[in-house]
PDB file of C-alpha atoms and ligand atoms in Angstrom:
ATOM      1  CA  MET A 141      -9.014 -49.012 -79.260  1.00  0.00           C
ATOM      2  CA  THR A 142     -11.688 -51.650 -79.599  1.00  0.00           C
ATOM      3  CA  GLU A 143     -14.967 -52.112 -77.767  1.00  0.00           C
ATOM      4  CA  ARG A 144     -13.533 -55.175 -76.067  1.00  0.00           C
ATOM      5  CA  TYR A 145     -10.607 -53.113 -74.796  1.00  0.00           C
ATOM      6  CA  GLU A 146     -13.070 -50.532 -73.450  1.00  0.00           C
ATOM      7  CA  ALA A 147     -15.038 -53.292 -71.699  1.00  0.00           C
ATOM      8  CA  VAL A 148     -11.917 -54.531 -69.930  1.00  0.00           C
ATOM      9  CA  LYS A 149     -10.963 -50.968 -69.008  1.00  0.00           C
ATOM     10  CA  GLU A 150     -14.384 -50.389 -67.487  1.00  0.00           C
ATOM     11  CA  TYR A 151     -14.060 -53.558 -65.394  1.00  0.00           C
ATOM     12  CA  VAL A 152     -10.506 -52.805 -64.269  1.00  0.00           C
ATOM     13  CA  TYR A 153     -11.125 -49.130 -63.459  1.00  0.00           C
ATOM     14  CA  GLY A 154     -14.351 -50.083 -61.700  1.00  0.00           C
ATOM     15  CA  ASN A 155     -12.365 -52.331 -59.368  1.00  0.00           C
ATOM     16  CA  LEU A 156      -9.607 -49.797 -58.857  1.00  0.00           C
ATOM     17  CA  THR A 157     -12.095 -47.147 -57.711  1.00  0.00           C
ATOM     18  CA  ALA A 158     -12.592 -49.129 -54.495  1.00  0.00           C
ATOM     19  CA  VAL A 159      -8.869 -49.190 -53.647  1.00  0.00           C
ATOM     20  CA  GLU A 160      -7.856 -47.397 -50.450  1.00  0.00           C
ATOM     21  CA  PRO A 161      -5.955 -45.268 -49.585  1.00  0.00           C
ATOM     22  CA  GLU A 162      -6.374 -42.722 -52.334  1.00  0.00           C
ATOM     23  CA  ARG A 163      -2.641 -42.683 -53.010  1.00  0.00           C
ATOM     24  CA  SER A 164      -2.605 -46.402 -53.882  1.00  0.00           C
ATOM     25  CA  ARG A 165      -5.738 -45.977 -55.959  1.00  0.00           C
ATOM     26  CA  ASN A 166      -4.206 -43.139 -57.980  1.00  0.00           C
ATOM     27  CA  GLU A 167      -0.923 -44.969 -58.421  1.00  0.00           C
ATOM     28  CA  GLY A 168      -2.787 -48.118 -59.472  1.00  0.00           C
ATOM     29  CA  ILE A 169      -4.761 -46.265 -62.120  1.00  0.00           C
ATOM     30  CA  ARG A 170      -1.649 -44.436 -63.313  1.00  0.00           C
ATOM     31  CA  HIS A 171       0.620 -47.505 -63.506  1.00  0.00           C
ATOM     32  CA  ILE A 172      -1.943 -49.836 -65.059  1.00  0.00           C
ATOM     33  CA  THR A 173      -2.906 -47.230 -67.660  1.00  0.00           C
ATOM     34  CA  ALA A 174       0.723 -46.488 -68.494  1.00  0.00           C
ATOM     35  CA  VAL A 175       1.670 -50.158 -68.832  1.00  0.00           C
ATOM     36  CA  SER A 176      -1.334 -50.816 -71.050  1.00  0.00           C
ATOM     37  CA  GLN A 177      -0.349 -47.888 -73.297  1.00  0.00           C
ATOM     38  CA  TYR A 178       3.294 -48.955 -73.481  1.00  0.00           C
ATOM     39  CA  ALA A 179       2.213 -52.521 -74.280  1.00  0.00           C
ATOM     40  CA  ILE A 180       0.110 -51.179 -77.176  1.00  0.00           C
ATOM     41  CA  LEU A 181       3.078 -49.163 -78.416  1.00  0.00           C
ATOM     42  CA  LEU A 182       5.478 -52.127 -78.190  1.00  0.00           C
ATOM     43  CA  ALA A 183       2.983 -54.372 -79.980  1.00  0.00           C
ATOM     44  CA  HIS A 184       2.961 -51.900 -82.869  1.00  0.00           C
ATOM     45  CA  VAL A 185       6.754 -51.708 -82.895  1.00  0.00           C
ATOM     46  CA  ARG A 186       7.050 -55.512 -82.942  1.00  0.00           C
ATOM     47  CA  GLY A 187       4.126 -56.368 -85.178  1.00  0.00           C
ATOM     48  CA  GLU A 188       2.141 -58.137 -82.454  1.00  0.00           C
ATOM     49  CA  ASN A 189      -1.523 -57.871 -81.482  1.00  0.00           C
ATOM     50  CA  ALA A 190      -1.980 -54.418 -79.908  1.00  0.00           C
ATOM     51  CA  GLU A 191      -5.451 -55.112 -78.505  1.00  0.00           C
ATOM     52  CA  LEU A 192      -4.342 -58.221 -76.606  1.00  0.00           C
ATOM     53  CA  ALA A 193      -1.204 -56.437 -75.396  1.00  0.00           C
ATOM     54  CA  GLY A 194      -3.280 -53.523 -74.110  1.00  0.00           C
ATOM     55  CA  VAL A 195      -5.754 -55.822 -72.389  1.00  0.00           C
ATOM     56  CA  ALA A 196      -2.953 -57.794 -70.708  1.00  0.00           C
ATOM     57  CA  GLY A 197      -1.544 -54.464 -69.495  1.00  0.00           C
ATOM     58  CA  LEU A 198      -4.877 -53.498 -67.960  1.00  0.00           C
ATOM     59  CA  PHE A 199      -5.146 -56.781 -66.059  1.00  0.00           C
ATOM     60  CA  HIS A 200      -1.501 -57.215 -65.067  1.00  0.00           C
ATOM     61  CA  ASP A 201      -1.381 -55.643 -61.569  1.00  0.00           C
ATOM     62  CA  LEU A 202      -5.094 -55.444 -60.821  1.00  0.00           C
ATOM     63  CA  TYR A 203      -4.899 -58.200 -58.200  1.00  0.00           C
ATOM     64  CA  ALA A 204      -2.008 -56.483 -56.410  1.00  0.00           C
ATOM     65  CA  TYR A 205      -3.765 -53.118 -56.184  1.00  0.00           C
ATOM     66  CA  VAL A 206      -7.172 -54.513 -55.240  1.00  0.00           C
ATOM     67  CA  THR A 207      -5.919 -56.943 -52.563  1.00  0.00           C
ATOM     68  CA  GLY A 208      -2.787 -55.087 -51.450  1.00  0.00           C
ATOM     69  CA  ILE A 209      -0.913 -58.396 -51.809  1.00  0.00           C
ATOM     70  CA  ARG A 210       2.250 -58.286 -53.956  1.00  0.00           C
ATOM     71  CA  LYS A 211       3.304 -61.893 -53.323  1.00  0.00           C
ATOM     72  CA  ASN A 212       2.236 -64.111 -56.244  1.00  0.00           C
ATOM     73  CA  HIS A 213       0.141 -61.255 -57.627  1.00  0.00           C
ATOM     74  CA  ALA A 214       0.875 -62.404 -61.196  1.00  0.00           C
ATOM     75  CA  ALA A 215      -0.813 -65.763 -60.597  1.00  0.00           C
ATOM     76  CA  GLY A 216      -3.620 -64.012 -58.681  1.00  0.00           C
ATOM     77  CA  GLY A 217      -4.077 -61.562 -61.538  1.00  0.00           C
ATOM     78  CA  ALA A 218      -4.109 -64.341 -64.115  1.00  0.00           C
ATOM     79  CA  ALA A 219      -6.897 -66.105 -62.206  1.00  0.00           C
ATOM     80  CA  LEU A 220      -8.840 -62.855 -61.921  1.00  0.00           C
ATOM     81  CA  ALA A 221      -8.456 -62.168 -65.649  1.00  0.00           C
ATOM     82  CA  LYS A 222      -9.444 -65.730 -66.564  1.00  0.00           C
ATOM     83  CA  LYS A 223     -12.599 -65.520 -64.468  1.00  0.00           C
ATOM     84  CA  TRP A 224     -13.718 -62.276 -66.110  1.00  0.00           C
ATOM     85  CA  LEU A 225     -12.782 -63.444 -69.608  1.00  0.00           C
ATOM     86  CA  ASP A 226     -14.673 -66.725 -69.125  1.00  0.00           C
ATOM     87  CA  GLU A 227     -17.744 -64.947 -67.782  1.00  0.00           C
ATOM     88  CA  THR A 228     -17.966 -62.327 -70.509  1.00  0.00           C
ATOM     89  CA  GLY A 229     -17.093 -64.584 -73.445  1.00  0.00           C
ATOM     90  CA  LEU A 230     -15.749 -61.575 -75.331  1.00  0.00           C
ATOM     91  CA  PHE A 231     -12.489 -63.256 -76.343  1.00  0.00           C
ATOM     92  CA  THR A 232     -11.735 -66.549 -78.084  1.00  0.00           C
ATOM     93  CA  GLU A 233     -10.009 -69.404 -76.273  1.00  0.00           C
ATOM     94  CA  ALA A 234      -6.688 -68.627 -77.974  1.00  0.00           C
ATOM     95  CA  GLU A 235      -6.966 -64.937 -77.101  1.00  0.00           C
ATOM     96  CA  LYS A 236      -7.835 -65.730 -73.495  1.00  0.00           C
ATOM     97  CA  GLU A 237      -4.852 -68.039 -73.238  1.00  0.00           C
ATOM     98  CA  ALA A 238      -2.545 -65.325 -74.595  1.00  0.00           C
ATOM     99  CA  ILE A 239      -3.853 -62.650 -72.181  1.00  0.00           C
ATOM    100  CA  VAL A 240      -3.907 -64.901 -69.109  1.00  0.00           C
ATOM    101  CA  GLY A 241      -0.446 -66.275 -69.945  1.00  0.00           C
ATOM    102  CA  ALA A 242       1.054 -62.799 -70.253  1.00  0.00           C
ATOM    103  CA  VAL A 243      -0.388 -61.750 -66.882  1.00  0.00           C
ATOM    104  CA  TYR A 244       0.755 -65.007 -65.281  1.00  0.00           C
ATOM    105  CA  TYR A 245       4.390 -64.672 -66.393  1.00  0.00           C
ATOM    106  CA  HIS A 246       4.823 -60.910 -66.067  1.00  0.00           C
ATOM    107  CA  SER A 247       6.893 -61.052 -62.879  1.00  0.00           C
ATOM    108  CA  GLU A 248       9.433 -63.424 -64.414  1.00  0.00           C
ATOM    109  CA  LYS A 249      11.521 -60.653 -65.929  1.00  0.00           C
ATOM    110  CA  GLN A 250      14.695 -62.723 -66.200  1.00  0.00           C
ATOM    111  CA  LYS A 251      13.076 -65.422 -68.324  1.00  0.00           C
ATOM    112  CA  THR A 252      11.876 -65.275 -71.916  1.00  0.00           C
ATOM    113  CA  HIS A 253       8.393 -66.405 -72.873  1.00  0.00           C
ATOM    114  CA  PHE A 254       6.067 -65.795 -75.856  1.00  0.00           C
ATOM    115  CA  PRO A 255       6.204 -62.418 -77.705  1.00  0.00           C
ATOM    116  CA  LEU A 256       3.052 -61.096 -75.979  1.00  0.00           C
ATOM    117  CA  ASP A 257       4.440 -62.100 -72.569  1.00  0.00           C
ATOM    118  CA  GLU A 258       7.645 -60.243 -73.367  1.00  0.00           C
ATOM    119  CA  ILE A 259       5.714 -57.140 -74.431  1.00  0.00           C
ATOM    120  CA  LEU A 260       3.939 -56.991 -71.088  1.00  0.00           C
ATOM    121  CA  LYS A 261       7.162 -57.472 -69.099  1.00  0.00           C
ATOM    122  CA  ASP A 262       8.889 -54.792 -71.167  1.00  0.00           C
ATOM    123  CA  ALA A 263       5.976 -52.369 -70.808  1.00  0.00           C
ATOM    124  CA  ASP A 264       6.139 -52.841 -67.029  1.00  0.00           C
ATOM    125  CA  VAL A 265       9.909 -52.245 -67.003  1.00  0.00           C
ATOM    126  CA  LEU A 266       9.486 -49.174 -69.216  1.00  0.00           C
ATOM    127  CA  ASP A 267       7.178 -47.606 -66.629  1.00  0.00           C
ATOM    128  CA  HIS A 268       9.621 -48.423 -63.805  1.00  0.00           C
ATOM    129  CA  LEU A 269      12.376 -46.888 -65.920  1.00  0.00           C
ATOM    130  CA  PHE A 270      10.499 -43.641 -66.587  1.00  0.00           C
ATOM    131  CA  MET A 271       9.109 -43.191 -63.079  1.00  0.00           C
ATOM    132  CA  ASN A 272      12.117 -44.179 -61.016  1.00  0.00           C
ATOM    133  CA  PRO A 273      15.234 -44.896 -63.087  1.00  0.00           C
ATOM    134  CA  GLY A 274      17.423 -45.395 -60.022  1.00  0.00           C
ATOM    135  CA  ALA A 275      15.147 -48.071 -58.675  1.00  0.00           C
ATOM    136  CA  VAL A 276      15.016 -50.392 -61.661  1.00  0.00           C
ATOM    137  CA  ILE A 277      15.660 -53.580 -59.760  1.00  0.00           C
ATOM    138  CA  MET A 278      18.476 -56.033 -60.449  1.00  0.00           C
ATOM    139  CA  GLY A 279      16.386 -58.489 -62.416  1.00  0.00           C
ATOM    140  CA  GLU A 280      15.118 -55.732 -64.686  1.00  0.00           C
ATOM    141  CA  ARG A 281      18.396 -53.958 -65.490  1.00  0.00           C
ATOM    142  CA  GLU A 282      19.361 -56.110 -68.461  1.00  0.00           C
ATOM    143  CA  ARG A 283      15.853 -55.958 -69.877  1.00  0.00           C
ATOM    144  CA  ALA A 284      15.752 -52.172 -69.413  1.00  0.00           C
ATOM    145  CA  GLU A 285      19.027 -51.757 -71.301  1.00  0.00           C
ATOM    146  CA  ARG A 286      17.845 -53.962 -74.158  1.00  0.00           C
ATOM    147  CA  LEU A 287      14.646 -51.903 -74.411  1.00  0.00           C
ATOM    148  CA  MET A 288      16.513 -48.599 -74.412  1.00  0.00           C
ATOM    149  CA  GLY A 289      18.502 -49.906 -77.375  1.00  0.00           C
ATOM    150  CA  GLU A 290      15.449 -51.179 -79.231  1.00  0.00           C
ATOM    151  CA  LEU A 291      13.616 -47.874 -78.809  1.00  0.00           C
ATOM    152  CA  HIS A 292      16.735 -45.794 -79.498  1.00  0.00           C
ATOM    153  CA  PHE A 293      16.814 -43.923 -76.210  1.00  0.00           C
ATOM    154  CA  SER A 294      19.621 -41.392 -76.227  1.00  0.00           C
ATOM    155  CA  THR A 295      20.130 -41.492 -72.455  1.00  0.00           C
TER     156      THR A 295
HETATM  157 FE1  LIG B 128       3.335 -56.830 -61.327  1.00  0.00          FE
HETATM  158 FE1  LIG B 129       3.296 -53.542 -62.987  1.00  0.00          FE
END
């Protein structure tokens, strides 16, 4: 990946290190890393920007893990991402908008947004699907089935 991706990873992991208890910290690192990787994979499959997809994946649940607050964590995460992106100046305005938008909309799994937004939602659902297939929630079922078709899952 790129240097910019590594810079985001350093920031995100740095914040996750402070998360307590250890179980939440480990799960946060695992889930965020997995979603970022799946987003990169899906971007390649769909011909979208893999770096931006990976970065959006890294930011997507950071707010939830750091604060312990799930409610409105997508909006909280978008604000967090915007602040860091503005401060570092590593990404262009259009890139920032794409990343922040994807984080902002990632909980709206039943709606359809821009391709990068959809990649992040699908990457998130893919991790839920792999980790706990029985618990893929109602709003994610249809999306999960569509993804399994797209990626040619046999089961
Ligand atoms: Fe989330
Ligand atoms: Fe997530």
